Short mmCIF file of C-alpha atoms in Angstrom, two decimals:
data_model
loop_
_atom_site.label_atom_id
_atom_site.label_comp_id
_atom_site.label_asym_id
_atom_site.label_seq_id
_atom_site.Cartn_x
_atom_site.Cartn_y
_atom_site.Cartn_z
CA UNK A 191 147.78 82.13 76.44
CA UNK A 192 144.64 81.99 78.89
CA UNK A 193 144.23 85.95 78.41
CA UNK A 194 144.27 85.54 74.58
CA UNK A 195 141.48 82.62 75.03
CA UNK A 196 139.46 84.99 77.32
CA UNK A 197 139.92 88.09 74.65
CA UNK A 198 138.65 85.72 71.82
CA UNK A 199 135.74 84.35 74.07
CA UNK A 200 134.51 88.02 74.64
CA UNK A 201 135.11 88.98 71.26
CA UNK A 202 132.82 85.98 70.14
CA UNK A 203 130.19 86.82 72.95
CA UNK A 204 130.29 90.60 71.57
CA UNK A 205 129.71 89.20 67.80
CA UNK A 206 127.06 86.94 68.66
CA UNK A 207 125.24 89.42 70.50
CA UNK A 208 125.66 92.21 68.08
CA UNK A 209 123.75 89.73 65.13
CA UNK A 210 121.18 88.33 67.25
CA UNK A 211 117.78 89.88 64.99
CA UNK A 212 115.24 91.69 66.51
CA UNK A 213 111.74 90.99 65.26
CA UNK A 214 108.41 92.44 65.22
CA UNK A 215 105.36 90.17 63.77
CA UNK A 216 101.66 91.80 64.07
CA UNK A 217 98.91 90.27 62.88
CA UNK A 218 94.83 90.86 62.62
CA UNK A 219 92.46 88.63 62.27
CA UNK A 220 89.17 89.36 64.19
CA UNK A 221 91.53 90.00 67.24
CA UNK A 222 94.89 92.11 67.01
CA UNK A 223 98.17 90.47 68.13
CA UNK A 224 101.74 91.72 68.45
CA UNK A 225 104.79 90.62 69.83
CA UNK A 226 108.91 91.34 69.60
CA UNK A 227 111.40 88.62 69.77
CA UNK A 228 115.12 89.13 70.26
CA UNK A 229 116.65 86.34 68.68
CA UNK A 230 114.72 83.42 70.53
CA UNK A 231 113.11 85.46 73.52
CA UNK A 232 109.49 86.45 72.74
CA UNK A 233 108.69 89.80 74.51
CA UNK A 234 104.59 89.69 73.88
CA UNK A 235 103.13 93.58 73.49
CA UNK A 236 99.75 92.54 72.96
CA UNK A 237 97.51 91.27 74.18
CA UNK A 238 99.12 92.07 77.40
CA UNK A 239 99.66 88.99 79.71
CA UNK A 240 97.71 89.65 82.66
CA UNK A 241 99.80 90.79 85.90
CA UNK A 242 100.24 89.37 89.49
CA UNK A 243 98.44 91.60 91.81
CA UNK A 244 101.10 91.96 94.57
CA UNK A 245 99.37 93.03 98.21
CA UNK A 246 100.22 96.36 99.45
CA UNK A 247 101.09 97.34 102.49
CA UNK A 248 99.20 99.24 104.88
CA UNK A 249 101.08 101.92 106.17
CA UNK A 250 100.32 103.87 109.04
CA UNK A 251 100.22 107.45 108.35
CA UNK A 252 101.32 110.08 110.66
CA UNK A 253 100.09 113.51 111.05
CA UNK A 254 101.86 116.01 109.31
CA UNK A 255 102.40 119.87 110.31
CA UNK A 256 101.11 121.92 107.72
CA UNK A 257 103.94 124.42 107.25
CA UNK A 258 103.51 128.19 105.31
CA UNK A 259 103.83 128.12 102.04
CA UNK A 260 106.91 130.13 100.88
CA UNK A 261 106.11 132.91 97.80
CA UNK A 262 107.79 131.20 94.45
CA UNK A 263 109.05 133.65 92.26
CA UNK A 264 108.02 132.72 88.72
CA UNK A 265 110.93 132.19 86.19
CA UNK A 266 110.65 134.54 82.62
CA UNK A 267 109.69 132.17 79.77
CA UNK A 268 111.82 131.20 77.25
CA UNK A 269 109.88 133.15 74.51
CA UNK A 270 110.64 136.20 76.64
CA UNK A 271 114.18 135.79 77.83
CA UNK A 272 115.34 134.71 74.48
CA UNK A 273 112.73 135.62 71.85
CA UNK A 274 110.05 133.43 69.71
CA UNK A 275 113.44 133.39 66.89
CA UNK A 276 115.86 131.36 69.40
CA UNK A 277 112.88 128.87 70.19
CA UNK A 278 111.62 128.38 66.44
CA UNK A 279 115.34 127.80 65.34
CA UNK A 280 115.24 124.84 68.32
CA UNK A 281 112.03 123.17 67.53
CA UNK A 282 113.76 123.31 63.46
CA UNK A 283 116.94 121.83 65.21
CA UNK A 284 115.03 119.07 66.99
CA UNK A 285 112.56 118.58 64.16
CA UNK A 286 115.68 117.86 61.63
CA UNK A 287 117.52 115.20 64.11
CA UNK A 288 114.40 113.73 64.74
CA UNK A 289 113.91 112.67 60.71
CA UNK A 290 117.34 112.32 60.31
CA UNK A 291 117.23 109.34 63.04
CA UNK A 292 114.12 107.95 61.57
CA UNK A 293 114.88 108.14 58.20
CA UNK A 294 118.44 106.34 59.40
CA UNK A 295 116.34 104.14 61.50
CA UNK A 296 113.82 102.95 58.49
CA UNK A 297 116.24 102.47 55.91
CA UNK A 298 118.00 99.51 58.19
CA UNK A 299 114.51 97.80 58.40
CA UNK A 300 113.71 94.68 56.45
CA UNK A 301 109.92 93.92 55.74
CA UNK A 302 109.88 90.29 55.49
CA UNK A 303 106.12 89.89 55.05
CA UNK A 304 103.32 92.29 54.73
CA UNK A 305 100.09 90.75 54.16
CA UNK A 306 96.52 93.23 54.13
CA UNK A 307 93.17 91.70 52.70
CA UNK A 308 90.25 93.95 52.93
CA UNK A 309 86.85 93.05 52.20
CA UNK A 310 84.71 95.94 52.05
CA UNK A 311 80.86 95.77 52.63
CA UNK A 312 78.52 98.96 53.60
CA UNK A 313 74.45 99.23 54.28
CA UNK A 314 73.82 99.04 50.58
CA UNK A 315 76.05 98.66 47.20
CA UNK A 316 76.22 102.92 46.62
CA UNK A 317 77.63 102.66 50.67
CA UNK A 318 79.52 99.84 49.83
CA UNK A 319 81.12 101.52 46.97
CA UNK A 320 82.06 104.91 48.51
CA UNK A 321 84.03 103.00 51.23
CA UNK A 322 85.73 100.58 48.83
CA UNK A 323 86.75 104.05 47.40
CA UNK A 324 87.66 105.42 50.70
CA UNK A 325 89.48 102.10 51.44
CA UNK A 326 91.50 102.33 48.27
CA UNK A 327 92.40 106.20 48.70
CA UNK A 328 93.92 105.38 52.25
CA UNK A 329 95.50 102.13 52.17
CA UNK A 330 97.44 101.88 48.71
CA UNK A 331 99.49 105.14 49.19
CA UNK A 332 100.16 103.86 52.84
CA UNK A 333 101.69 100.64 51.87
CA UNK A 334 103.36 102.58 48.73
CA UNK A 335 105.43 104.96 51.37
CA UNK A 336 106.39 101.70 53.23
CA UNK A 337 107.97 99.72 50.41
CA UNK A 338 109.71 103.32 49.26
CA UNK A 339 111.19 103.82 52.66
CA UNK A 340 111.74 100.36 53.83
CA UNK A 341 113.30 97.05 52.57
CA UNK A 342 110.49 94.99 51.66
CA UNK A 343 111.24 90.89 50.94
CA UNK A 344 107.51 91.07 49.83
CA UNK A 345 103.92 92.15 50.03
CA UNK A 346 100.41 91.83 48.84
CA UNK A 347 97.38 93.70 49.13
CA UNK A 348 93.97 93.43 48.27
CA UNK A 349 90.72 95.42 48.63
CA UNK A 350 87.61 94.06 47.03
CA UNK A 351 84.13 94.79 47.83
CA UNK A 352 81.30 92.26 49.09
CA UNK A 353 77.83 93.50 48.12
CA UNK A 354 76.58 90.60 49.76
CA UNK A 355 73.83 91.63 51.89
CA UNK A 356 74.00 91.68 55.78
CA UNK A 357 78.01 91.52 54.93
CA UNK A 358 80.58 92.45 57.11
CA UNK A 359 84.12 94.47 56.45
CA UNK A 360 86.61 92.01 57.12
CA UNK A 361 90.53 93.06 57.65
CA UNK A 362 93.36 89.95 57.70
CA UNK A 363 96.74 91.43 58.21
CA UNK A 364 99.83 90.04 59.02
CA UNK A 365 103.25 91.72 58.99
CA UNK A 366 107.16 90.50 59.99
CA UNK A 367 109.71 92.88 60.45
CA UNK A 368 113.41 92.73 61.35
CA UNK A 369 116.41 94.93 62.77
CA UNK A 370 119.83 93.12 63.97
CA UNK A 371 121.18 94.78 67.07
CA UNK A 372 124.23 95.86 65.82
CA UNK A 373 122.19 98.33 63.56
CA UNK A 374 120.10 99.32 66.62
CA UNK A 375 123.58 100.31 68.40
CA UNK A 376 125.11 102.17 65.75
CA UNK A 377 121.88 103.58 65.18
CA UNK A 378 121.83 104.56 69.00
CA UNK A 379 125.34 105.97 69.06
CA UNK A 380 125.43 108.01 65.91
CA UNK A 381 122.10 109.96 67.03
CA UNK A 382 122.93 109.58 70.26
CA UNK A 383 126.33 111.52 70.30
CA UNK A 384 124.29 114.55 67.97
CA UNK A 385 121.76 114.70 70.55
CA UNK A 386 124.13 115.46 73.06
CA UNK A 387 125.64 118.19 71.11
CA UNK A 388 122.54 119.54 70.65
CA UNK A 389 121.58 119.87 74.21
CA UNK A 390 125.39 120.98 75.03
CA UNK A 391 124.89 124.05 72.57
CA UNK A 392 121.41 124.68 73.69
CA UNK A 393 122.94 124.79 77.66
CA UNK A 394 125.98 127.21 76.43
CA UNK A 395 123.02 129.38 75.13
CA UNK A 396 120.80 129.43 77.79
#
């Protein structure tokens, strides 16, 4: 029985790991700050925590004998040895996996808050009113394509202008994200096992 006790422990462990969430939270507010946490480790991106300076080691160099340098012959390009067709159809190849994964990848992301205020303010109220435009052209159709592509639990935006004078644009952002591992894996594997194919018919044609 102490084998089927050991199967079900591992078989737990595997579970537990495969659902822990994996979180990304970013936030602006005068100062940018971003950080990832795997379940209940916090892995901080930035601002970066400063490193220990470890002390090098002085080595003592000895003098080396500078030996001829042999003639390299140089290798025929790619575009050459197998035309500019065989290298479009590659870069098309790559191109496709390359959505396919992050279209894959997106559509297993949950947005669980995303959070923009923008208060606008130029030199003068015409200034401040071309940017507010500017600022509206950009950022609306940006967070649009996110809530189209992604899961989004909710979001808010809003962009007003401040013809206050001496005012200042202000940005407040804050944004919480989440993938579970298990996604992340299957994810890995799927694209993964393509890629390889990919560079295993790319190798039978070279």
């Amino acid at each position: 029985m102490l084998w089927l006790y050991i199967l079900l422990g591992i078989a737990l462990f595997v579970a537990l790991v495969m659902f822990i969430p994996i979180t990304l939270r970013a936030s602006y507010k005068e100062k940018f700050w971003c950080a990832v946490y795997i379940g209940f480790v916090k892995l901080q991106l930035v601002p970066a925590k400063p490193k220990k300076e470890k002390k090098k080691k002085v080595k003592k160099q000895t003098p080396k004998t500078e030996q001829p340098k042999k003639a390299t012959k140089k290798k025929p390009s790619l575009i050459k040895k197998y035309g500019i067709e065989w290298l479009l159809n590659l870069i098309k190849r790559v191109a496709e996996l390359a959505v396919s994964a992050l279209q894959d990848f997106f559509s297993h992301i949950l947005v669980k808050k995303l959070s923009l205020s923008i208060s606008v303010a130029g030199d003068d109220a015409a200034d401040t009113a071309i940017k507010y435009g500017k600022y509206c052209a950009v950022v609306y159709p940006a967070v649009g394509t996110i809530v189209r592509v992604v899961k989004c639990k909710g979001y808010g935006v809003d962009i007003n202008p401040n013809f206050s004078e001496k005012a200042e644009t202000e940005i407040n952002f804050d944004f919480t994200a989440r993938i579970f591992a298990f996604r992340l894996i299957g994810l890995a594997v799927k694209h993964g096992i393509k890629g390889l194919k990919l560079l295993a018919e790319v190798k039978n044609e070279l």
